[in-house]
Amino acid sequence: MLGYALRRIVLVIPVFIGLSILVFAIVRLLPGDPVGLAAGPNATKEELAAYAREYGLDRPLAAQYWSYATGLLRGDWGVSIFTRRPVAEDLRAFLPATLELVFAAMVIAVALGIPVGLASAVYRDRWPDYVSRTVALGAISMPRFFLGLLLQLLFAMWLGWLPLSGRFPLIEEPPPLLTGFLTIDSIAAGDWNALSLSLMHLALPAFAMSLSPLAAITRMMRASTIEVLQQDYVLTERALGLSPRLIIWKYVLRNAASATLTTIGLYFGWLLGGTVLVETVFDWPGIGLYATKSILTQDFMPVIGVTLCIGMMFVAVNLIVDLLYGVINPKVRLA
């Protein structure tokens, strides 16, 4: 297992290097003049040249990338042209909000998707199966931003049960900052009112984000369970008279879940990249909203930073999934 883990970790290094080159080149080659926008319409040529020299934009692209890459190794993610704040500080400030949203969405998707997919396979071609397949098909077809707007209209504006947007009420005192996760910080501080407010603000955007992975996990779990139920060893256990509940929980669930684990990992990364729309709709102060504002102002350093950050987390999550897959299925380690 150690050799398998080391091989997987070593393979991540060229992926990070290739990702950084690709992202830096694409963002820097996009049309637009961020220096002109930052300096303002009345800036002189001398002021524009001074801006370009200050941020190293007058150097060749290869030299700019080398400077950026060596800076990353020191923890320097560059500086925003507009705000003049270090990108690393902004990422540290906004990333916990995004991670909290993604974790909440994945918890909803996994907690509902696995049992629903399992029940759909066990009751194949009966009403629970028809209902779950219909709901899953509808869920995976609906755009998240549209679902977010529907949820806001129904639960915030019509019923008034949940807040329309934001992460925490402006008039309330948030819990002391410990991890950046308001739910965890509220529990750590023993502030149950803050925890309730945090969960209420988290509910709608997390559910809007969870629907697509929920549908995918349900479908994958159903397909995997049906495949396992048709294996010879399961048919033999049935012929020996073992309890169907024992067969499902002891033999079928583990094998079916191993294939679903890959889907969970892929969708975790997909959610990280897909937070832009949901955070914009719900005005959620995460890196998705930060990236949207940076794109609108052509502030490319934050855009590169957010893209790299999401890409690195996506690779890291898939690495963890590969390692867990090797634990569940020892045959993978020999491949």
Short mmCIF file of C-alpha atoms in Angstrom, two decimals:
data_model
loop_
_atom_site.label_atom_id
_atom_site.label_comp_id
_atom_site.label_asym_id
_atom_site.label_seq_id
_atom_site.Cartn_x
_atom_site.Cartn_y
_atom_site.Cartn_z
CA MET A 1 0.00 0.00 0.00
CA LEU A 2 2.89 2.40 0.76
CA GLY A 3 4.41 1.90 -2.70
CA TYR A 4 1.03 2.49 -4.34
CA ALA A 5 0.52 5.69 -2.34
CA LEU A 6 4.01 6.99 -3.20
CA ARG A 7 3.46 6.31 -6.92
CA ARG A 8 0.19 8.24 -6.85
CA ILE A 9 1.73 11.16 -4.95
CA VAL A 10 4.69 11.43 -7.36
CA LEU A 11 2.32 11.54 -10.34
CA VAL A 12 0.62 14.60 -8.83
CA ILE A 13 3.75 16.79 -9.21
CA PRO A 14 3.78 17.01 -13.05
CA VAL A 15 0.03 17.57 -12.96
CA PHE A 16 0.50 20.64 -10.73
CA ILE A 17 3.30 21.99 -12.98
CA GLY A 18 1.29 21.46 -16.17
CA LEU A 19 -1.79 23.02 -14.61
CA SER A 20 0.10 26.12 -13.50
CA ILE A 21 1.63 26.62 -16.98
CA LEU A 22 -1.72 26.14 -18.72
CA VAL A 23 -3.67 28.44 -16.40
CA PHE A 24 -1.04 31.17 -16.41
CA ALA A 25 -0.72 31.14 -20.21
CA ILE A 26 -4.47 31.12 -20.91
CA VAL A 27 -5.30 33.90 -18.45
CA ARG A 28 -2.39 36.10 -19.55
CA LEU A 29 -3.21 35.66 -23.25
CA LEU A 30 -6.86 36.63 -22.85
CA PRO A 31 -7.81 39.91 -24.56
CA GLY A 32 -8.11 42.99 -22.36
CA ASP A 33 -5.98 45.58 -20.62
CA PRO A 34 -6.02 45.10 -16.83
CA VAL A 35 -3.36 47.78 -16.34
CA GLY A 36 -5.50 50.32 -18.22
CA LEU A 37 -8.56 49.42 -16.18
CA ALA A 38 -6.67 49.64 -12.88
CA ALA A 39 -4.97 52.92 -13.73
CA GLY A 40 -8.18 54.55 -14.92
CA PRO A 41 -9.21 56.25 -18.16
CA ASN A 42 -7.17 59.39 -17.47
CA ALA A 43 -3.85 57.61 -16.91
CA THR A 44 -0.92 58.82 -18.99
CA LYS A 45 1.43 56.56 -20.93
CA GLU A 46 4.10 57.07 -18.25
CA GLU A 47 1.67 55.99 -15.52
CA LEU A 48 0.65 52.91 -17.51
CA ALA A 49 4.29 52.01 -18.05
CA ALA A 50 4.97 52.47 -14.33
CA TYR A 51 2.05 50.17 -13.50
CA ALA A 52 3.35 47.53 -15.91
CA ARG A 53 6.87 47.72 -14.42
CA GLU A 54 5.50 47.53 -10.87
CA TYR A 55 3.69 44.26 -11.56
CA GLY A 56 6.31 42.85 -13.94
CA LEU A 57 3.98 42.94 -16.91
CA ASP A 58 6.57 44.51 -19.19
CA ARG A 59 8.66 41.33 -19.10
CA PRO A 60 8.39 38.36 -21.51
CA LEU A 61 5.64 35.87 -20.66
CA ALA A 62 8.13 33.08 -19.87
CA ALA A 63 9.95 35.34 -17.39
CA GLN A 64 6.64 36.32 -15.79
CA TYR A 65 5.70 32.64 -15.36
CA TRP A 66 9.08 31.76 -13.86
CA SER A 67 8.77 34.60 -11.38
CA TYR A 68 5.21 33.51 -10.52
CA ALA A 69 6.15 29.80 -10.16
CA THR A 70 9.11 30.51 -7.88
CA GLY A 71 6.87 32.85 -5.88
CA LEU A 72 4.34 30.03 -5.42
CA LEU A 73 7.05 27.88 -3.85
CA ARG A 74 7.55 30.67 -1.28
CA GLY A 75 3.81 31.02 -0.69
CA ASP A 76 3.53 34.20 -2.79
CA TRP A 77 0.44 34.01 -5.04
CA GLY A 78 0.90 37.47 -6.51
CA VAL A 79 -0.85 40.78 -5.82
CA SER A 80 -4.20 42.05 -7.06
CA ILE A 81 -3.79 45.00 -9.40
CA PHE A 82 -7.05 46.59 -8.23
CA THR A 83 -7.08 46.02 -4.48
CA ARG A 84 -3.27 45.78 -4.12
CA ARG A 85 -3.84 43.03 -1.57
CA PRO A 86 -1.85 39.76 -1.72
CA VAL A 87 -3.93 37.05 -3.42
CA ALA A 88 -2.86 34.52 -0.79
CA GLU A 89 -4.50 36.62 1.94
CA ASP A 90 -7.74 36.87 -0.07
CA LEU A 91 -7.75 33.11 -0.69
CA ARG A 92 -7.29 32.43 3.02
CA ALA A 93 -10.18 34.77 3.77
CA PHE A 94 -12.63 33.44 1.16
CA LEU A 95 -11.71 29.74 0.86
CA PRO A 96 -13.28 28.54 4.16
CA ALA A 97 -16.70 29.84 3.03
CA THR A 98 -16.46 27.88 -0.22
CA LEU A 99 -15.21 24.72 1.46
CA GLU A 100 -17.98 24.89 4.04
CA LEU A 101 -20.54 25.19 1.24
CA VAL A 102 -19.02 22.31 -0.77
CA PHE A 103 -18.73 20.02 2.28
CA ALA A 104 -22.35 20.72 3.21
CA ALA A 105 -23.50 19.98 -0.36
CA MET A 106 -21.54 16.72 -0.45
CA VAL A 107 -22.89 15.64 2.94
CA ILE A 108 -26.44 16.13 1.64
CA ALA A 109 -25.65 14.33 -1.63
CA VAL A 110 -23.96 11.33 0.01
CA ALA A 111 -26.42 11.03 2.91
CA LEU A 112 -29.36 10.88 0.50
CA GLY A 113 -27.79 9.45 -2.65
CA ILE A 114 -26.38 6.20 -1.26
CA PRO A 115 -29.53 4.95 0.56
CA VAL A 116 -31.84 6.08 -2.27
CA GLY A 117 -29.64 4.40 -4.91
CA LEU A 118 -29.45 1.24 -2.80
CA ALA A 119 -33.23 1.16 -2.31
CA SER A 120 -33.77 1.81 -6.01
CA ALA A 121 -31.66 -1.24 -6.91
CA VAL A 122 -33.19 -3.51 -4.28
CA TYR A 123 -36.72 -2.54 -5.41
CA ARG A 124 -35.79 -2.57 -9.07
CA ASP A 125 -38.68 -1.92 -11.50
CA ARG A 126 -41.05 -1.16 -8.64
CA TRP A 127 -42.44 2.20 -7.55
CA PRO A 128 -39.44 3.27 -5.36
CA ASP A 129 -37.20 2.65 -8.36
CA TYR A 130 -39.43 4.61 -10.74
CA VAL A 131 -39.69 7.56 -8.34
CA SER A 132 -35.95 7.77 -7.64
CA ARG A 133 -35.02 7.47 -11.34
CA THR A 134 -37.49 10.18 -12.32
CA VAL A 135 -36.32 12.55 -9.58
CA ALA A 136 -32.66 11.85 -10.37
CA LEU A 137 -33.18 12.55 -14.07
CA GLY A 138 -34.94 15.82 -13.30
CA ALA A 139 -32.29 16.84 -10.77
CA ILE A 140 -29.33 16.21 -13.04
CA SER A 141 -31.00 18.14 -15.88
CA MET A 142 -31.74 21.31 -13.90
CA PRO A 143 -29.11 24.10 -13.96
CA ARG A 144 -27.95 25.01 -10.46
CA PHE A 145 -28.36 28.75 -10.83
CA PHE A 146 -31.99 28.26 -11.93
CA LEU A 147 -32.63 25.93 -9.01
CA GLY A 148 -31.06 28.51 -6.70
CA LEU A 149 -33.42 31.19 -7.97
CA LEU A 150 -36.41 28.86 -7.50
CA LEU A 151 -35.34 28.05 -3.93
CA GLN A 152 -34.93 31.74 -3.13
CA LEU A 153 -38.36 32.50 -4.55
CA LEU A 154 -40.09 29.68 -2.66
CA PHE A 155 -38.35 29.47 0.74
CA ALA A 156 -37.07 33.05 1.17
CA MET A 157 -39.55 35.33 -0.57
CA TRP A 158 -42.87 33.43 -0.42
CA LEU A 159 -42.58 31.33 2.74
CA GLY A 160 -39.96 33.45 4.54
CA TRP A 161 -38.46 30.40 6.23
CA LEU A 162 -34.84 30.95 5.21
CA PRO A 163 -32.64 33.97 4.40
CA LEU A 164 -32.41 35.12 0.81
CA SER A 165 -28.61 35.47 0.58
CA GLY A 166 -25.39 36.01 2.46
CA ARG A 167 -23.52 33.87 4.96
CA PHE A 168 -24.47 35.52 8.26
CA PRO A 169 -26.78 38.39 9.32
CA LEU A 170 -25.06 41.76 9.19
CA ILE A 171 -26.70 42.89 12.43
CA GLU A 172 -25.59 39.80 14.39
CA GLU A 173 -22.20 39.19 15.97
CA PRO A 174 -20.46 36.21 14.28
CA PRO A 175 -18.62 33.64 16.40
CA PRO A 176 -14.90 34.19 17.07
CA LEU A 177 -12.87 33.23 14.00
CA LEU A 178 -11.14 29.92 14.60
CA THR A 179 -11.33 27.80 11.43
CA GLY A 180 -13.31 30.09 9.12
CA PHE A 181 -16.13 27.52 9.06
CA LEU A 182 -18.94 29.38 10.80
CA THR A 183 -20.72 26.17 11.82
CA ILE A 184 -17.61 24.73 13.44
CA ASP A 185 -16.61 28.05 15.01
CA SER A 186 -20.14 28.40 16.45
CA ILE A 187 -19.95 24.94 18.02
CA ALA A 188 -16.45 25.63 19.35
CA ALA A 189 -17.70 28.86 20.95
CA GLY A 190 -20.85 27.18 22.28
CA ASP A 191 -22.90 29.84 20.49
CA TRP A 192 -26.02 27.91 19.43
CA ASN A 193 -27.79 31.00 18.10
CA ALA A 194 -24.87 31.62 15.72
CA LEU A 195 -24.94 27.94 14.71
CA SER A 196 -28.66 28.17 13.93
CA LEU A 197 -28.15 31.33 11.85
CA SER A 198 -25.19 29.77 10.01
CA LEU A 199 -27.16 26.63 9.13
CA MET A 200 -30.14 28.68 7.97
CA HIS A 201 -27.93 30.69 5.60
CA LEU A 202 -26.16 27.52 4.45
CA ALA A 203 -29.30 25.49 3.70
CA LEU A 204 -30.44 26.92 0.36
CA PRO A 205 -27.08 27.27 -1.45
CA ALA A 206 -25.92 23.86 -0.17
CA PHE A 207 -29.10 22.16 -1.36
CA ALA A 208 -28.87 23.93 -4.74
CA MET A 209 -25.33 22.64 -5.16
CA SER A 210 -26.08 19.14 -3.90
CA LEU A 211 -28.77 18.21 -6.39
CA SER A 212 -26.52 17.27 -9.34
CA PRO A 213 -24.09 15.11 -7.30
CA LEU A 214 -27.07 13.64 -5.44
CA ALA A 215 -28.58 12.50 -8.74
CA ALA A 216 -25.25 11.16 -10.02
CA ILE A 217 -24.50 9.26 -6.79
CA THR A 218 -28.02 7.79 -6.79
CA ARG A 219 -27.67 6.57 -10.37
CA MET A 220 -24.17 5.18 -9.82
CA MET A 221 -25.16 3.48 -6.57
CA ARG A 222 -28.18 1.90 -8.25
CA ALA A 223 -26.13 0.59 -11.20
CA SER A 224 -23.33 -0.73 -8.97
CA THR A 225 -25.75 -2.45 -6.60
CA ILE A 226 -27.63 -4.14 -9.45
CA GLU A 227 -24.32 -5.41 -10.84
CA VAL A 228 -23.22 -6.76 -7.46
CA LEU A 229 -26.61 -8.39 -6.83
CA GLN A 230 -26.11 -10.44 -10.00
CA GLN A 231 -22.70 -11.79 -8.95
CA ASP A 232 -22.40 -15.54 -8.33
CA TYR A 233 -21.36 -15.18 -4.68
CA VAL A 234 -24.47 -13.15 -3.90
CA LEU A 235 -26.72 -15.68 -5.67
CA THR A 236 -24.99 -18.45 -3.69
CA GLU A 237 -25.59 -16.66 -0.39
CA ARG A 238 -29.24 -16.26 -1.31
CA ALA A 239 -29.47 -19.98 -2.16
CA LEU A 240 -27.97 -20.80 1.25
CA GLY A 241 -30.84 -18.94 2.86
CA LEU A 242 -28.97 -15.96 4.32
CA SER A 243 -31.11 -13.00 5.30
CA PRO A 244 -31.51 -10.46 2.45
CA ARG A 245 -30.74 -7.65 4.91
CA LEU A 246 -27.50 -9.37 5.96
CA ILE A 247 -26.48 -9.90 2.31
CA ILE A 248 -27.11 -6.25 1.47
CA TRP A 249 -25.30 -4.71 4.44
CA LYS A 250 -22.42 -7.18 4.74
CA TYR A 251 -21.59 -8.11 1.14
CA VAL A 252 -23.34 -5.86 -1.39
CA LEU A 253 -22.98 -2.37 0.11
CA ARG A 254 -19.19 -2.39 0.40
CA ASN A 255 -18.58 -3.59 -3.18
CA ALA A 256 -21.19 -1.24 -4.65
CA ALA A 257 -19.86 1.73 -2.68
CA SER A 258 -16.32 1.32 -4.04
CA ALA A 259 -17.45 2.35 -7.54
CA THR A 260 -19.58 5.15 -6.11
CA LEU A 261 -16.56 6.50 -4.20
CA THR A 262 -14.96 7.56 -7.51
CA THR A 263 -18.11 9.48 -8.42
CA ILE A 264 -18.08 11.23 -5.05
CA GLY A 265 -14.48 12.34 -5.55
CA LEU A 266 -15.10 13.61 -9.06
CA TYR A 267 -18.16 15.55 -8.00
CA PHE A 268 -16.36 17.08 -5.06
CA GLY A 269 -13.92 18.65 -7.49
CA TRP A 270 -16.74 19.55 -9.83
CA LEU A 271 -18.52 21.36 -7.00
CA LEU A 272 -15.38 23.37 -6.20
CA GLY A 273 -15.28 24.64 -9.76
CA GLY A 274 -19.02 25.10 -9.92
CA THR A 275 -19.38 27.35 -6.91
CA VAL A 276 -19.10 30.46 -9.08
CA LEU A 277 -22.74 30.49 -10.17
CA VAL A 278 -24.26 29.48 -6.83
CA GLU A 279 -22.10 31.92 -4.83
CA THR A 280 -23.06 34.70 -7.23
CA VAL A 281 -26.80 33.91 -6.95
CA PHE A 282 -26.71 33.70 -3.14
CA ASP A 283 -24.05 36.41 -2.63
CA TRP A 284 -22.00 33.81 -0.75
CA PRO A 285 -18.58 35.30 0.14
CA GLY A 286 -16.39 32.49 -1.18
CA ILE A 287 -13.70 32.18 -3.83
CA GLY A 288 -16.34 31.73 -6.55
CA LEU A 289 -17.76 35.19 -5.94
CA TYR A 290 -14.19 36.51 -5.54
CA ALA A 291 -13.29 35.03 -8.95
CA THR A 292 -16.41 36.51 -10.57
CA LYS A 293 -15.56 40.03 -9.38
CA SER A 294 -11.95 39.57 -10.49
CA ILE A 295 -12.99 38.40 -13.97
CA LEU A 296 -15.26 41.43 -14.40
CA THR A 297 -12.32 43.75 -13.64
CA GLN A 298 -9.81 41.62 -15.62
CA ASP A 299 -7.73 41.30 -12.47
CA PHE A 300 -5.84 38.23 -13.66
CA MET A 301 -3.72 37.40 -10.58
CA PRO A 302 -6.77 36.52 -8.41
CA VAL A 303 -8.25 34.60 -11.37
CA ILE A 304 -5.05 32.56 -11.72
CA GLY A 305 -4.92 32.05 -7.98
CA VAL A 306 -8.51 30.84 -7.70
CA THR A 307 -8.16 28.53 -10.72
CA LEU A 308 -4.93 27.04 -9.40
CA CYS A 309 -6.39 26.66 -5.92
CA ILE A 310 -9.44 24.81 -7.24
CA GLY A 311 -7.28 22.67 -9.53
CA MET A 312 -4.94 21.71 -6.69
CA MET A 313 -7.84 20.76 -4.44
CA PHE A 314 -9.43 18.78 -7.27
CA VAL A 315 -6.20 16.80 -7.76
CA ALA A 316 -5.79 16.33 -4.00
CA VAL A 317 -9.35 15.03 -3.60
CA ASN A 318 -8.87 12.56 -6.45
CA LEU A 319 -5.60 11.44 -4.91
CA ILE A 320 -7.40 10.73 -1.64
CA VAL A 321 -10.13 8.86 -3.54
CA ASP A 322 -7.51 6.77 -5.35
CA LEU A 323 -5.87 5.90 -2.04
CA LEU A 324 -9.22 4.98 -0.45
CA TYR A 325 -10.08 2.95 -3.54
CA GLY A 326 -6.83 1.05 -3.05
CA VAL A 327 -7.80 0.36 0.57
CA ILE A 328 -11.27 -0.91 -0.38
CA ASN A 329 -10.14 -2.90 -3.42
CA PRO A 330 -6.61 -4.37 -3.03
CA LYS A 331 -6.51 -5.36 -6.72
CA VAL A 332 -6.12 -1.67 -7.61
CA ARG A 333 -2.74 -1.50 -5.87
CA LEU A 334 -1.35 -4.11 -8.28
CA ALA A 335 -2.45 -2.25 -11.42
#
